[in-house]
């Protein structure tokens, strides 16, 4: 489902490449998720040492989409465009900052 | 929306009959005691939108930064607000302010989220302290025992265990007042780190 929303977001933004393009697709992707009206999904959630923190908090990791209660997340999704990939190191970094008991949740790469 | 822009947008929406302070994109009602209650605009990494939070932050767990685990995004977890949509921003801020309630309400909301089966050690720690502050020593002991159980995966998990054991020990050996005193120290520590104006000792009675 999220892959479909990513494709829709990419179609809205159009063709492109680079960081600015990726940011535009992310913005549109977040808007598509909001339009979905699914209360189970949260966008742009930052975690640090098992807590939810504001964007930009030093040392925190920012997840594009979180499924489930943000205190008890069930899945995380990372949108990638172009040649960017979700690396094992990034997955480990994300999981290390999730709440204890939820550090083994799946972290999915979402691609248009 | 940058901090200055957020401040300009939000200031007129805050109830004029209450004192409010603004730190960056956080607006709160001083003086704070044990729970920070306020409204915050969290920026987006992708555009100029903001997520508007009704902030409920327990200060009795030591922290160097704002924690939003117990807070609520207005309009849902994926709803962003934009400065061009003034009516929506106003409605969201008003909704957040109206729902703030008292510190006791906030402690009650925290306790309601208790789930004895949850593997989230932080949840048990916060619920345990909230129960203690609400006068439920028995419930506090149960939650703190859960917070201190098992083997942590991360260093911060070990810190939770040590704090929970410390408060549990104070509760058992020196009584509830001494345990609450420890929480007050951590409130001071967190408020100091965040630059919040905390109530003076005489305000804390009751």
CSV table of C-alpha atoms in Angstrom, one decimal:
chain,number,residue,atom,x,y,z
A,1,UNK,CA,0.0,0.0,0.0
A,2,UNK,CA,2.7,2.5,1.0
A,3,UNK,CA,4.6,1.7,-2.2
A,4,UNK,CA,1.5,2.7,-4.2
A,5,UNK,CA,1.3,6.0,-2.3
A,6,UNK,CA,5.0,6.5,-3.0
A,7,UNK,CA,4.4,6.0,-6.7
A,8,UNK,CA,1.5,8.4,-6.6
A,9,UNK,CA,3.7,10.9,-4.9
A,10,UNK,CA,6.4,10.5,-7.5
A,11,UNK,CA,3.9,10.9,-10.3
A,12,UNK,CA,2.6,14.1,-8.7
A,13,UNK,CA,6.1,15.6,-8.4
A,14,UNK,CA,7.2,14.3,-11.8
A,15,UNK,CA,10.6,13.1,-12.9
A,16,UNK,CA,13.7,14.3,-11.3
A,17,UNK,CA,16.8,13.4,-9.3
A,18,UNK,CA,18.9,14.6,-6.4
A,19,UNK,CA,18.3,15.7,-2.9
A,20,UNK,CA,15.7,18.5,-3.6
A,21,UNK,CA,13.7,16.1,-5.8
A,22,UNK,CA,13.8,13.5,-3.0
A,23,UNK,CA,12.6,16.0,-0.5
A,24,UNK,CA,9.7,16.9,-2.8
A,25,UNK,CA,8.7,13.3,-3.2
A,26,UNK,CA,8.9,12.8,0.6
A,27,UNK,CA,6.7,15.8,1.2
A,28,UNK,CA,4.1,14.6,-1.3
A,29,UNK,CA,4.3,11.1,0.1
A,30,UNK,CA,3.6,12.4,3.6
A,31,UNK,CA,0.6,14.3,2.2
A,32,UNK,CA,-0.7,11.1,0.6
A,33,UNK,CA,-0.5,9.3,3.9
A,34,UNK,CA,-2.3,12.1,5.7
A,35,UNK,CA,-5.0,12.0,3.0
A,36,UNK,CA,-5.4,8.3,3.6
A,37,UNK,CA,-6.8,9.1,7.1
A,38,UNK,CA,-5.3,6.0,8.7
A,39,UNK,CA,-4.9,6.8,12.4
A,40,UNK,CA,-2.5,3.8,12.6
A,41,UNK,CA,0.1,5.7,10.6
A,42,UNK,CA,2.3,8.6,11.7
A,43,UNK,CA,4.7,10.4,9.6
A,44,UNK,CA,8.1,11.9,10.4
A,45,UNK,CA,8.5,10.5,13.9
A,46,UNK,CA,11.8,11.0,15.7
A,47,UNK,CA,13.2,8.6,18.3
A,48,UNK,CA,16.0,8.9,20.7
A,49,UNK,CA,16.9,6.2,23.3
A,50,UNK,CA,13.4,4.8,23.2
A,51,UNK,CA,11.5,8.0,23.4
A,52,UNK,CA,9.7,10.2,20.9
A,53,UNK,CA,11.4,13.5,20.5
A,54,UNK,CA,11.0,16.6,18.4
A,55,UNK,CA,12.6,16.7,14.9
A,56,UNK,CA,16.2,17.8,15.1
A,57,UNK,CA,16.9,16.5,18.6
A,58,UNK,CA,20.6,15.7,18.7
A,59,UNK,CA,21.3,12.0,18.1
A,60,UNK,CA,17.7,11.1,17.2
A,61,UNK,CA,16.6,9.1,14.2
A,62,UNK,CA,13.7,10.3,12.0
A,63,UNK,CA,11.4,7.7,10.6
A,64,UNK,CA,9.4,8.6,7.5
A,65,UNK,CA,6.4,6.5,8.6
A,66,UNK,CA,5.6,4.6,11.8
A,67,UNK,CA,2.8,2.0,12.0
A,68,UNK,CA,1.0,1.6,15.3
A,69,UNK,CA,1.1,3.6,18.5
A,70,UNK,CA,4.3,5.6,18.5
A,71,UNK,CA,5.0,4.4,22.1
A,72,UNK,CA,4.6,0.8,20.8
A,73,UNK,CA,5.5,0.9,17.1
A,74,UNK,CA,4.8,-2.2,15.0
A,75,UNK,CA,6.6,-1.3,11.8
A,76,UNK,CA,8.8,1.5,10.4
A,77,UNK,CA,9.0,2.6,6.8
A,78,UNK,CA,11.8,4.5,5.0
A,79,UNK,CA,11.0,6.1,1.7
A,80,UNK,CA,13.9,5.9,-0.8
A,81,UNK,CA,14.1,7.5,-4.2
A,82,UNK,CA,16.8,7.3,-6.9
A,83,UNK,CA,19.9,5.3,-6.0
A,84,UNK,CA,19.5,5.8,-2.2
A,85,UNK,CA,19.1,2.5,-0.3
A,86,UNK,CA,18.2,1.5,3.2
A,87,UNK,CA,21.5,0.1,4.6
A,88,UNK,CA,21.8,-2.5,7.4
A,89,UNK,CA,23.7,0.2,9.4
A,90,UNK,CA,20.8,2.6,9.1
A,91,UNK,CA,18.3,-0.2,10.1
A,92,UNK,CA,20.5,-0.9,13.2
A,93,UNK,CA,20.6,2.8,14.1
A,94,UNK,CA,16.8,3.1,13.8
A,95,UNK,CA,16.2,-0.1,15.9
A,96,UNK,CA,18.6,1.0,18.6
A,97,UNK,CA,16.6,4.1,19.3
A,98,UNK,CA,13.1,2.5,19.3
A,99,UNK,CA,11.4,1.8,22.6
A,100,UNK,CA,12.6,-1.3,24.4
A,101,UNK,CA,10.6,-4.3,23.4
A,102,UNK,CA,10.0,-2.9,19.9
A,103,UNK,CA,13.6,-2.9,18.6
A,104,UNK,CA,13.0,-5.9,16.5
A,105,UNK,CA,10.1,-4.5,14.5
A,106,UNK,CA,10.5,-4.6,10.7
A,107,UNK,CA,12.0,-1.6,9.0
A,108,UNK,CA,10.9,-1.5,5.4
A,109,UNK,CA,12.3,0.3,2.5
A,110,UNK,CA,9.5,2.0,0.5
A,111,UNK,CA,10.2,2.7,-3.2
A,112,UNK,CA,7.9,4.2,-5.8
B,1,UNK,CA,7.2,27.3,9.7
B,2,UNK,CA,10.2,28.7,11.6
B,3,UNK,CA,10.2,29.4,15.3
B,4,UNK,CA,9.7,33.1,14.9
B,5,UNK,CA,6.8,32.5,12.5
B,6,UNK,CA,5.3,29.9,14.8
B,7,UNK,CA,5.6,32.3,17.7
B,8,UNK,CA,3.8,35.1,15.8
B,9,UNK,CA,1.1,32.7,14.7
B,10,UNK,CA,0.5,31.2,18.1
B,11,UNK,CA,0.8,34.0,20.6
B,12,UNK,CA,-2.6,35.6,19.7
B,13,UNK,CA,-4.3,32.2,20.0
B,14,UNK,CA,-3.2,31.5,23.6
B,15,UNK,CA,-5.7,32.4,26.3
B,16,UNK,CA,-4.9,35.9,27.5
B,17,UNK,CA,-6.0,35.3,31.0
B,18,UNK,CA,-3.2,32.7,31.5
B,19,UNK,CA,0.6,33.3,31.7
B,20,UNK,CA,2.4,31.6,28.8
B,21,UNK,CA,6.1,31.3,28.0
B,22,UNK,CA,7.6,30.5,24.7
B,23,UNK,CA,10.8,28.6,24.2
B,24,UNK,CA,11.5,28.0,20.5
B,25,UNK,CA,8.4,26.3,19.2
B,26,UNK,CA,7.2,25.2,22.7
B,27,UNK,CA,4.6,27.3,24.4
B,28,UNK,CA,3.9,26.3,28.0
B,29,UNK,CA,2.1,27.6,31.1
B,30,UNK,CA,4.5,28.5,33.9
B,31,UNK,CA,5.3,27.7,36.5
B,32,UNK,CA,5.7,24.1,35.8
B,33,UNK,CA,5.7,21.5,38.6
B,34,UNK,CA,6.0,17.8,37.7
B,35,UNK,CA,4.5,17.7,34.2
B,36,UNK,CA,5.2,20.1,31.4
B,37,UNK,CA,1.9,21.0,29.7
B,38,UNK,CA,1.9,23.0,26.5
B,39,UNK,CA,1.6,23.3,22.8
B,40,UNK,CA,4.4,22.7,20.4
B,41,UNK,CA,5.0,23.1,16.7
B,42,UNK,CA,7.3,20.5,15.4
B,43,UNK,CA,8.9,21.2,12.0
B,44,UNK,CA,8.9,18.9,9.1
B,45,UNK,CA,12.0,17.8,7.4
B,46,UNK,CA,10.4,18.0,4.0
B,47,UNK,CA,8.5,21.2,3.8
B,48,UNK,CA,7.3,24.2,5.8
B,49,UNK,CA,4.5,22.4,7.5
B,50,UNK,CA,4.4,21.8,11.3
B,51,UNK,CA,2.9,19.0,13.4
B,52,UNK,CA,1.0,20.6,16.3
B,53,UNK,CA,1.4,18.8,19.6
B,54,UNK,CA,-0.5,18.9,22.8
B,55,UNK,CA,2.5,18.5,25.0
B,56,UNK,CA,2.4,16.3,28.1
B,57,UNK,CA,6.0,15.7,29.3
B,58,UNK,CA,6.7,14.1,32.6
B,59,UNK,CA,9.6,16.1,34.1
B,60,UNK,CA,10.2,13.5,36.8
B,61,UNK,CA,12.3,11.3,34.5
B,62,UNK,CA,15.6,13.1,34.0
B,63,UNK,CA,16.0,14.3,30.4
B,64,UNK,CA,18.2,16.7,28.5
B,65,UNK,CA,15.7,17.3,25.7
B,66,UNK,CA,12.0,17.6,25.1
B,67,UNK,CA,10.2,14.2,25.1
B,68,UNK,CA,6.9,13.8,23.2
B,69,UNK,CA,6.2,10.1,24.0
B,70,UNK,CA,3.2,11.1,26.2
B,71,UNK,CA,2.0,13.9,23.9
B,72,UNK,CA,-0.5,14.0,21.1
B,73,UNK,CA,-0.4,15.3,17.6
B,74,UNK,CA,-3.5,17.3,16.9
B,75,UNK,CA,-5.4,16.0,14.0
B,76,UNK,CA,-3.6,12.6,14.0
B,77,UNK,CA,-0.1,11.3,13.5
B,78,UNK,CA,0.3,12.5,9.9
B,79,UNK,CA,-1.5,15.8,10.0
B,80,UNK,CA,0.6,18.8,9.2
B,81,UNK,CA,-0.4,22.5,9.3
B,82,UNK,CA,0.8,25.3,7.1
B,83,UNK,CA,1.0,29.1,7.9
B,84,UNK,CA,-1.2,29.9,4.9
B,85,UNK,CA,-4.1,28.0,6.4
B,86,UNK,CA,-4.5,30.3,9.4
B,87,UNK,CA,-7.9,28.9,10.3
B,88,UNK,CA,-6.6,25.3,10.6
B,89,UNK,CA,-3.7,26.4,12.7
B,90,UNK,CA,-5.9,28.4,15.0
B,91,UNK,CA,-8.3,25.5,15.4
B,92,UNK,CA,-5.5,23.1,16.1
B,93,UNK,CA,-3.8,25.3,18.7
B,94,UNK,CA,-7.2,26.0,20.4
B,95,UNK,CA,-7.9,22.3,20.4
B,96,UNK,CA,-4.5,21.6,22.0
B,97,UNK,CA,-4.9,24.3,24.6
B,98,UNK,CA,-8.5,23.3,25.6
B,99,UNK,CA,-7.4,19.7,26.1
B,100,UNK,CA,-4.4,20.5,28.3
B,101,UNK,CA,-6.1,20.1,31.7
B,102,UNK,CA,-4.3,20.0,35.0
B,103,UNK,CA,-1.2,18.2,36.1
B,104,UNK,CA,-3.3,15.7,38.0
B,105,UNK,CA,-5.3,15.1,34.8
B,106,UNK,CA,-2.0,14.5,33.0
B,107,UNK,CA,-0.8,12.0,35.6
B,108,UNK,CA,-4.1,10.2,35.4
B,109,UNK,CA,-3.7,10.0,31.6
B,110,UNK,CA,-0.3,8.5,32.0
B,111,UNK,CA,-1.5,5.9,34.5
B,112,UNK,CA,-4.4,4.9,32.2
B,113,UNK,CA,-1.9,4.0,29.5
B,114,UNK,CA,-0.4,1.3,31.8
B,115,UNK,CA,-0.1,-2.1,30.2
B,116,UNK,CA,1.5,-4.7,32.6
B,117,UNK,CA,2.3,-6.9,29.6
B,118,UNK,CA,4.1,-4.2,27.7
B,119,UNK,CA,7.8,-4.8,27.1
B,120,UNK,CA,8.4,-1.0,27.1
B,121,UNK,CA,10.5,-0.5,30.2
B,122,UNK,CA,10.2,3.3,29.9
B,123,UNK,CA,6.4,3.0,30.1
B,124,UNK,CA,6.6,1.1,33.3
B,125,UNK,CA,9.0,3.7,34.8
B,126,UNK,CA,6.9,6.7,33.9
B,127,UNK,CA,3.6,5.0,35.1
B,128,UNK,CA,5.3,4.0,38.3
B,129,UNK,CA,6.4,7.5,39.2
B,130,UNK,CA,3.0,8.9,38.1
B,131,UNK,CA,1.3,6.4,40.5
B,132,UNK,CA,3.6,7.4,43.3
B,133,UNK,CA,2.8,11.1,42.7
B,134,UNK,CA,-0.9,10.3,42.8
B,135,UNK,CA,-0.5,8.5,46.1
B,136,UNK,CA,-0.8,4.9,44.9
B,137,UNK,CA,2.3,3.4,46.5
B,138,UNK,CA,1.2,-0.2,45.9
B,139,UNK,CA,0.7,0.4,42.2
B,140,UNK,CA,3.9,2.3,42.0
B,141,UNK,CA,5.9,-0.6,43.4
B,142,UNK,CA,4.3,-2.9,40.9
B,143,UNK,CA,5.2,-0.7,37.9
B,144,UNK,CA,8.7,0.0,39.2
B,145,UNK,CA,9.3,-3.7,39.6
B,146,UNK,CA,8.3,-4.2,36.0
B,147,UNK,CA,10.6,-1.3,35.0
B,148,UNK,CA,13.5,-2.9,36.8
B,149,UNK,CA,12.9,-6.5,35.6
B,150,UNK,CA,14.9,-8.3,33.0
B,151,UNK,CA,18.1,-7.5,31.1
B,152,UNK,CA,18.3,-4.2,29.2
B,153,UNK,CA,19.5,-4.1,25.6
B,154,UNK,CA,20.9,-0.6,25.7
B,155,UNK,CA,22.8,1.6,28.3
B,156,UNK,CA,19.7,3.8,28.7
B,157,UNK,CA,17.7,0.7,29.6
B,158,UNK,CA,20.2,0.1,32.5
B,159,UNK,CA,19.7,3.7,33.6
B,160,UNK,CA,16.0,3.1,33.8
B,161,UNK,CA,16.5,0.0,36.0
B,162,UNK,CA,18.8,1.9,38.3
B,163,UNK,CA,16.4,4.8,38.7
B,164,UNK,CA,13.4,2.5,39.2
B,165,UNK,CA,15.3,0.5,41.9
B,166,UNK,CA,16.4,3.7,43.6
B,167,UNK,CA,12.9,5.0,43.9
B,168,UNK,CA,11.6,1.6,44.9
B,169,UNK,CA,14.2,1.4,47.6
B,170,UNK,CA,13.4,4.9,48.9
B,171,UNK,CA,9.7,4.0,48.9
B,172,UNK,CA,10.3,0.8,50.9
B,173,UNK,CA,12.9,2.0,53.3
B,174,UNK,CA,12.3,5.7,53.8
B,175,UNK,CA,8.7,6.2,52.8
B,176,UNK,CA,6.7,7.9,50.1
B,177,UNK,CA,7.8,11.5,50.9
B,178,UNK,CA,11.4,10.6,50.4
B,179,UNK,CA,10.7,8.9,47.1
B,180,UNK,CA,8.6,11.8,45.9
B,181,UNK,CA,11.5,14.1,47.0
B,182,UNK,CA,13.8,12.2,44.6
B,183,UNK,CA,11.3,12.7,41.8
B,184,UNK,CA,11.2,16.4,42.7
B,185,UNK,CA,15.0,16.5,42.3
B,186,UNK,CA,14.7,15.0,38.8
B,187,UNK,CA,12.0,17.5,37.9
B,188,UNK,CA,14.4,20.3,38.8
B,189,UNK,CA,17.1,18.7,36.8
B,190,UNK,CA,14.9,18.2,33.7
B,191,UNK,CA,13.4,21.7,34.0
B,192,UNK,CA,16.9,23.2,34.3
B,193,UNK,CA,18.1,21.4,31.3
B,194,UNK,CA,15.2,22.6,29.2
B,195,UNK,CA,15.4,26.1,30.6
B,196,UNK,CA,11.9,26.0,32.0
B,197,UNK,CA,10.7,28.1,34.9
B,198,UNK,CA,9.7,25.7,37.6
B,199,UNK,CA,7.6,26.6,40.6
B,200,UNK,CA,9.3,27.6,43.9
B,201,UNK,CA,9.1,25.1,46.8
B,202,UNK,CA,6.2,27.0,48.4
B,203,UNK,CA,4.1,26.5,45.2
B,204,UNK,CA,4.6,22.8,45.4
B,205,UNK,CA,2.6,22.0,48.4
B,206,UNK,CA,-0.5,20.0,47.9
